[in-house]
Amino acid sequence: MKWYRQSTIATVKITHESTKRSRSSKSPPAKRVMAGNGDVQWCFSQVKGTLDDDVTEADIISCVEFNHDGELLATGDKGGRVVIFQRDPISKAALPKRGEYNVYSTFQSHEPEFDYLKSLEIEEKINKIRWLKRKNPAHFLLSTNDKTIKLWKVSERDKKVEGYNTRLENGSMIDPNTVSSLRVPIIKPMELMVEASPRRIFANAHTYHINSISVNSDQETYLSADDLRINLWHLEITDQSFNIVDIKPTNMEELTEVITAAEFHPVECNLFVYSSSKGTIRLCDMRSAALCDRHSKLFEEPEDPTNRSFFSEIISSISDVKLSNNGRYMISRDYLSVKVWDLHMETKPIETYPVHEYLRTKLCSLYENDCIFDKFECCWNGNDTAIMTGSYNNFFRMFDRTTKREVTLEASRDIAKPKTVLKPRKVCTGGKRKKDEISVDCLDFNKKILHTAWHPSENIIAVAATNNLFLFQDKF
């Protein structure tokens, strides 16, 4: 068995995809973050999943998430499965430390369903995974597909009880009247067993496809967002949620934007942000009103008239938004760039990093092959000094906010050898191509890095490339 299997509402106004079908760490943060420019050199650590060219749709990874201490790494795929990896204790104790992970648990989170009232197939694909902070020996995580959110408990069992008085070893009961003597059951060690069990199922609250879930800093509530609404849930209550944002117009013909991502503030439990297909981010305060239709702050960058084109509205749509671990900043990812916003300044981003500006001249062909609608995610490192996001040709980009250095690296099977140092890649847009450069016309748009994750306190990164999960770390 393989390890992996991996919304504009039926009008162009919701998301093309529908039509086509908080973290903070107490560990010492990683200080050196960049590669290839004299700081950190990133090297290959592991790759998970088969390296065959024949990829099954269900094996494609659809989300990646480290837990709060980085000891566990969860992935979801299009086949509805969740695979959890655990940090290898030997590699962690080694000097220098190595970031190696082994399979810890695999379970089927969601199954394909069919809505008979709407004649609609509901995919099993895992859209998001979010970990809860650990409070006891068990781990808890939320996973969601398009319609249903589940709370999973992942626990270990390495002991068993033997010698019951009224039960046989196979579990069948004994007639108490036949028991002639009493004995004290004993606890014996057994082979470690990791169990995943669904503790809560939150369903029937979203009309449109869920694109985001985010656990509140109070660890008691969480939000879920679809194209037009955001709901607030309590983790103990499955049959009731509160609608906190509703942008659905009375007349759907007047629909102009949709919600693309939402996230709670990592410190302030009353604050959350959500982004839209119009390129705006709204910060809302749940103390101001029960229904947060009126935002507290609106973050929007005025459009540069010189770059105005037919595709301007599409490429300005924000595909992901992430608040920094300290809660002061946030990053937003649109099609061509990553922007850093200061929550104290709404007028414009304080930093803008082009991801693949060389594609601006290719927007027409990217529109024709639907790549222009790809939803790239972005993430912070542990101390908010660096940003990572994906691109095409299995390239991913890293930006150092302190030194302003940036680098393009590749998640390729060619470098799938231990300790192999990743060489910076460069894209040639015209003229004479250098030996180590790749022409923009040679990029493979079927190979794309949509999902990435950064260890909360170390320089270990996870990069999802189709059905493979690549793990990289700073050179050891």
XYZ file of C-alpha atoms in Angstrom:
476
model
C 0.000 0.000 0.000
C 1.337 3.405 -0.898
C 1.825 5.919 1.875
C -0.015 8.534 -0.024
C -3.064 9.004 -1.949
C -3.496 12.208 -2.218
C -14.433 28.062 -4.350
C -16.699 31.519 -7.648
C -20.171 29.352 -7.082
C -21.196 27.938 -10.419
C -20.461 31.346 -11.896
C -17.082 32.896 -12.585
C -17.668 35.101 -9.566
C -16.976 32.502 -6.888
C -13.827 30.580 -7.747
C -12.749 28.915 -10.885
C -11.960 25.827 -8.930
C -15.605 25.327 -7.930
C -16.753 25.551 -11.483
C -14.141 22.999 -12.528
C -14.578 21.178 -9.971
C -1.585 29.972 15.016
C 1.175 29.137 16.105
C 3.776 30.280 18.600
C 6.778 28.294 19.839
C 8.558 28.337 23.194
C 11.572 26.590 21.735
C 14.634 28.621 20.707
C 13.884 29.847 17.194
C 16.087 29.052 14.258
C 18.279 32.038 13.475
C 19.847 31.220 10.143
C 17.284 30.818 7.423
C 18.587 31.383 3.942
C 20.337 29.135 1.494
C 23.059 29.527 -1.062
C 24.163 33.008 0.002
C 26.567 32.237 2.804
C 24.031 31.710 5.596
C 22.287 28.340 5.611
C 22.791 25.717 2.984
C 19.732 23.539 2.691
C 20.279 19.851 2.114
C 18.092 16.861 1.358
C 16.935 14.830 4.343
C 14.133 12.482 3.235
C 11.446 11.908 0.638
C 8.200 10.130 1.424
C 6.037 8.386 -1.143
C 6.838 6.491 -4.298
C 9.085 8.121 -6.898
C 7.295 6.418 -9.805
C 6.182 8.507 -12.764
C 2.748 6.896 -12.588
C 0.864 8.990 -10.024
C -2.618 8.103 -8.816
C -4.907 11.099 -8.307
C -5.775 9.944 -4.784
C -2.067 9.967 -3.809
C -1.618 13.698 -4.460
C -0.854 15.575 -1.236
C -3.357 18.348 -0.521
C -2.092 19.780 2.807
C 0.950 19.690 5.117
C 1.127 20.782 8.767
C 3.651 20.519 11.627
C 2.248 20.345 15.145
C 3.191 22.995 17.706
C 6.480 21.451 18.831
C 7.429 20.020 15.440
C 7.554 16.446 16.736
C 4.725 15.409 14.416
C 4.073 16.243 10.783
C 0.675 15.556 9.212
C -0.240 15.361 5.547
C -3.621 14.973 3.914
C -4.247 13.742 0.383
C -6.909 13.699 -2.304
C -7.843 10.160 -1.280
C -9.127 11.412 2.084
C -6.291 9.939 4.103
C -4.167 11.520 6.810
C -0.588 10.331 7.275
C 1.225 11.406 10.439
C 5.020 11.288 10.683
C 6.940 11.387 13.958
C 10.401 12.880 14.508
C 12.965 10.136 14.705
C 14.434 10.346 18.251
C 17.852 9.083 17.163
C 18.201 11.741 14.456
C 17.042 14.407 16.910
C 19.594 13.371 19.540
C 22.430 13.167 17.011
C 25.052 15.894 16.812
C 24.421 17.815 14.734
C 20.642 17.304 14.818
C 19.004 15.691 11.826
C 15.422 16.241 10.790
C 14.204 12.761 9.951
C 10.633 11.536 10.329
C 9.048 8.082 10.306
C 5.466 7.029 9.670
C 3.572 7.227 12.955
C -0.056 6.693 11.969
C -2.154 6.447 8.814
C -5.943 6.623 8.796
C -8.852 7.303 6.475
C -10.227 10.673 7.549
C -12.956 11.232 4.941
C -14.856 9.091 2.458
C -16.504 10.224 -0.792
C -20.140 11.166 -0.268
C -23.134 12.121 -2.366
C -25.620 14.881 -1.586
C -28.857 13.502 -2.976
C -30.787 16.739 -2.439
C -28.365 18.719 -4.597
C -27.180 15.821 -6.788
C -23.658 16.763 -5.805
C -20.620 14.575 -5.248
C -18.598 15.487 -2.167
C -14.920 14.677 -2.605
C -12.925 12.971 0.117
C -9.936 15.269 -0.487
C -8.482 16.740 2.717
C -8.477 20.528 2.305
C -6.855 21.493 5.633
C -5.338 19.982 8.759
C -4.870 21.955 11.980
C -3.296 20.659 15.188
C -4.558 21.489 18.662
C -2.002 22.200 21.363
C -1.216 19.126 23.399
C -2.856 18.920 26.838
C -2.384 15.229 27.664
C -0.509 12.216 26.242
C -2.848 12.112 23.227
C -2.692 14.367 20.187
C -5.725 16.065 18.622
C -6.132 17.475 15.117
C -8.894 18.870 12.924
C -9.236 17.746 9.315
C -11.760 18.891 6.750
C -12.935 18.136 3.246
C -15.347 20.388 1.323
C -18.237 19.932 3.760
C -17.373 18.079 6.960
C -14.834 18.828 9.708
C -13.619 16.064 12.029
C -11.762 16.168 15.325
C -9.364 13.231 15.616
C -7.676 11.832 18.688
C -4.340 10.118 18.071
C -3.152 8.083 21.052
C -0.660 5.361 21.909
C -1.284 2.035 23.633
C 1.625 -0.119 24.776
C 0.017 -2.046 27.656
C -2.814 -4.532 27.906
C -4.834 -5.944 30.797
C -5.043 -9.707 31.319
C -6.740 -11.902 33.911
C -10.281 -10.532 34.002
C -12.703 -12.401 36.246
C -15.775 -12.176 34.019
C -14.219 -12.034 30.554
C -12.138 -14.438 28.486
C -8.993 -13.409 26.586
C -10.996 -13.278 23.318
C -13.377 -10.756 24.875
C -16.408 -12.982 25.390
C -18.205 -12.681 28.734
C -18.334 -15.349 31.441
C -21.409 -16.105 33.521
C -20.604 -14.619 36.965
C -22.293 -17.611 38.626
C -19.568 -19.893 37.261
C -16.718 -17.868 38.791
C -15.370 -19.825 41.754
C -12.388 -17.634 42.648
C -11.367 -14.022 42.209
C -8.086 -12.857 40.780
C -6.474 -9.441 40.324
C -6.086 -8.463 36.631
C -2.519 -7.666 35.650
C -1.140 -5.142 33.184
C 1.334 -6.479 30.655
C 3.445 -4.655 28.054
C 2.494 -5.042 24.400
C 3.753 -3.836 21.041
C 3.115 -0.119 20.588
C -0.168 0.576 18.864
C -1.142 4.026 17.600
C -4.893 4.538 17.390
C -6.733 7.334 15.556
C -10.364 7.793 16.493
C -12.884 10.490 15.488
C -14.064 12.302 18.610
C -16.287 14.944 16.999
C -17.889 15.384 13.578
C -18.945 18.915 12.597
C -21.229 18.730 9.580
C -24.088 20.430 7.708
C -22.962 24.000 8.369
C -21.520 25.037 4.999
C -23.378 25.497 1.735
C -20.191 26.102 -0.213
C -16.770 24.448 -0.120
C -14.724 24.863 3.057
C -11.376 26.483 2.268
C -10.017 27.208 5.761
C -10.114 26.068 9.358
C -8.232 27.791 12.172
C -8.000 26.954 15.876
C -8.377 29.871 18.261
C -5.645 30.716 20.767
C -8.091 29.788 23.545
C -7.920 26.176 22.236
C -11.673 25.898 22.823
C -13.110 27.332 19.626
C -12.219 27.330 15.954
C -13.460 28.900 12.736
C -14.311 27.383 9.380
C -14.646 29.410 6.197
C -16.234 28.758 2.822
C -16.697 31.017 -0.209
C -19.271 33.277 1.433
C -19.463 32.577 5.153
C -17.290 32.061 8.235
C -18.610 30.013 11.155
C -17.411 29.865 14.754
C -17.497 26.479 16.492
C -16.896 25.202 19.993
C -14.815 22.040 19.973
C -17.274 20.298 22.302
C -20.445 21.206 20.390
C -21.096 19.574 17.017
C -24.709 20.527 16.297
C -24.383 24.300 16.594
C -22.129 26.966 15.128
C -22.319 30.738 15.020
C -22.163 32.584 11.727
C -19.676 35.431 12.249
C -19.185 36.584 8.628
C -21.722 36.429 5.815
C -20.951 38.217 2.553
C -23.644 36.511 0.486
C -25.701 39.200 -1.312
C -29.481 38.998 -1.431
C -29.229 38.768 -5.194
C -26.439 36.420 -6.280
C -26.113 38.407 -9.515
C -24.549 41.145 -7.385
C -21.793 38.871 -6.093
C -18.403 40.520 -6.620
C -15.984 38.680 -4.324
C -15.561 35.529 -2.283
C -13.653 34.529 0.843
C -10.427 32.704 -0.005
C -8.760 32.136 3.391
C -9.311 32.882 7.082
C -7.210 32.599 10.235
C -7.407 33.446 13.933
C -4.879 35.738 15.561
C -2.230 33.607 17.346
C -2.493 35.590 20.618
C -5.692 37.655 20.721
C -8.631 35.237 20.792
C -11.129 37.893 19.651
C -9.341 38.769 16.396
C -9.319 37.002 13.053
C -8.523 37.894 9.448
C -9.963 36.769 6.151
C -8.861 37.416 2.584
C -10.883 37.801 -0.577
C -10.692 37.212 -4.302
C -10.472 40.995 -4.746
C -7.051 41.127 -3.115
C -8.231 42.577 0.199
C -7.710 41.356 3.762
C -10.138 42.233 6.532
C -9.343 42.119 10.225
C -12.400 41.591 12.425
C -12.950 41.911 16.171
C -15.593 39.582 17.611
C -16.031 41.935 20.578
C -17.541 44.633 18.363
C -20.537 42.635 17.108
C -21.882 39.100 16.931
C -21.901 39.297 13.123
C -18.581 40.730 11.946
C -19.865 42.118 8.659
C -18.148 45.392 9.482
C -14.416 44.897 9.619
C -12.110 46.701 12.025
C -9.344 47.114 9.458
C -9.084 46.702 5.690
C -5.699 45.895 4.173
C -5.474 46.673 0.475
C -2.728 47.805 -1.852
C -3.758 50.224 -4.610
C -3.272 48.697 -8.031
C -0.393 49.893 -10.167
C -2.018 51.310 -13.334
C 1.027 50.362 -15.401
C 0.426 46.663 -14.686
C -3.305 46.760 -15.418
C -4.414 43.961 -17.729
C -7.260 41.566 -18.479
C -5.849 39.220 -15.817
C -5.350 41.812 -13.069
C -8.389 40.763 -11.066
C -7.524 37.063 -11.243
C -3.875 37.390 -10.204
C -4.706 39.821 -7.375
C -6.898 37.206 -5.682
C -5.289 36.152 -2.393
C -4.861 32.385 -2.120
C -3.458 32.269 1.418
C -2.981 34.489 4.465
C -0.891 33.646 7.546
C -0.411 35.699 10.695
C 3.109 35.753 12.132
C 3.864 33.768 15.267
C 4.203 36.948 17.312
C 0.909 38.303 15.962
C 2.324 41.601 14.689
C 2.507 40.826 10.955
C 0.813 38.730 8.331
C 1.738 37.467 4.898
C -0.577 37.154 1.933
C 0.048 35.191 -1.259
C -1.402 36.234 -4.575
C -0.515 34.636 -7.890
C 2.761 36.456 -8.527
C 3.957 37.661 -5.122
C 4.069 37.398 -1.326
C 3.329 40.523 0.699
C 4.105 41.253 4.344
C 1.618 43.452 6.190
C 1.988 45.236 9.520
C -1.311 44.961 11.401
C -0.809 48.583 12.451
C -0.675 49.854 8.848
C -3.516 49.175 6.433
C -2.548 51.353 3.472
C 0.136 49.185 1.910
C 2.353 46.176 2.639
C 5.681 46.848 4.312
C 7.424 44.272 2.127
C 6.664 42.718 -1.262
C 8.521 39.703 -2.640
C 8.041 38.682 -6.286
C 7.720 34.894 -6.497
C 7.772 34.313 -10.246
C 7.492 37.691 -11.932
C 8.803 36.115 -15.132
C 5.350 34.567 -15.599
C 3.659 37.938 -16.073
C 4.251 37.690 -19.812
C 2.828 34.131 -19.801
C -0.531 34.924 -18.194
C -2.487 34.251 -21.365
C -1.250 30.675 -21.715
C -1.544 30.157 -17.950
C -5.178 31.220 -18.214
C -5.797 28.757 -21.025
C -4.332 25.813 -19.090
C -6.045 26.949 -15.837
C -2.761 27.320 -13.937
C -3.610 30.946 -13.242
C -6.213 29.657 -10.778
C -3.711 27.605 -8.749
C -3.831 28.335 -5.036
C -0.336 28.609 -3.590
C 0.122 28.632 0.169
C 2.809 30.443 2.161
C 4.360 30.027 5.602
C 6.601 31.692 8.188
C 9.664 30.258 9.855
C 9.710 29.936 13.652
C 10.832 33.470 14.488
C 9.092 35.309 11.613
C 12.342 36.279 9.880
C 11.800 34.220 6.725
C 8.979 33.222 4.382
C 8.525 30.233 2.126
C 6.100 29.634 -0.743
C 5.875 27.459 -3.833
C 6.091 27.876 -7.588
C 6.128 25.734 -10.745
C 8.614 23.135 -11.974
C 8.765 21.888 -8.353
C 10.507 25.139 -7.411
C 9.946 26.780 -4.057
C 11.040 30.223 -2.927
C 12.510 31.458 0.341
C 12.837 35.080 1.399
C 14.967 36.381 4.282
C 13.290 39.490 5.718
C 16.436 40.620 7.536
C 19.034 40.409 4.785
C 16.514 40.707 1.902
C 18.161 37.696 0.289
C 16.021 35.306 -1.672
C 16.594 31.932 -3.245
C 14.855 29.457 -5.537
C 15.279 25.779 -4.695
C 13.925 22.630 -6.301
C 12.251 19.566 -4.798
C 13.518 17.001 -7.272
C 14.083 13.265 -7.201
C 17.512 13.990 -8.727
C 18.714 15.285 -5.368
C 17.067 12.517 -3.325
C 20.330 11.431 -1.742
C 21.190 12.029 1.931
C 23.083 15.246 2.661
C 22.835 16.444 -0.957
C 23.083 20.239 -0.859
C 20.368 22.065 -2.776
C 21.742 24.333 -5.457
C 19.958 27.620 -6.111
C 17.984 27.576 -9.356
C 17.564 30.487 -11.744
C 15.043 31.072 -14.491
C 16.161 32.705 -17.719
C 13.563 34.999 -19.292
C 15.381 35.854 -22.490
C 18.699 36.321 -24.180
C 21.530 33.868 -23.775
C 20.870 31.192 -21.175
C 23.655 30.362 -18.735
C 24.638 26.785 -18.002
C 22.860 26.513 -14.632
C 19.719 28.386 -15.711
C 16.407 27.042 -17.004
C 14.388 28.843 -19.660
C 10.946 30.078 -18.668
C 9.611 28.209 -21.713
C 10.936 24.928 -20.313
C 9.135 25.104 -16.969
C 6.823 22.189 -16.222
C 3.513 23.661 -15.057
C 2.193 20.240 -14.078
C 4.815 20.096 -11.343
C 3.833 22.650 -8.756
C 4.569 23.244 -5.070
C 1.276 24.368 -3.548
C 1.776 23.229 0.051
C 4.775 23.839 2.322
C 5.411 23.844 6.079
C 8.267 25.067 8.282
C 9.231 23.475 11.607
C 8.207 25.853 14.430
C 11.682 26.097 15.974
C 14.264 24.527 13.633
C 15.398 24.812 10.046
C 13.442 21.804 8.851
C 10.966 22.259 6.020
C 8.375 19.997 4.430
C 7.541 20.481 0.752
C 4.709 18.635 -0.980
C 5.482 17.858 -4.620
C 2.500 16.031 -6.163
C 2.530 12.658 -4.358
C 5.923 13.104 -2.662
C 6.767 14.804 0.603
C 10.298 16.193 0.617
C 12.035 17.032 3.880
C 14.970 19.445 3.847
C 17.112 20.861 6.644
C 20.116 23.082 7.091
C 23.357 21.374 6.196
C 24.691 18.938 8.795
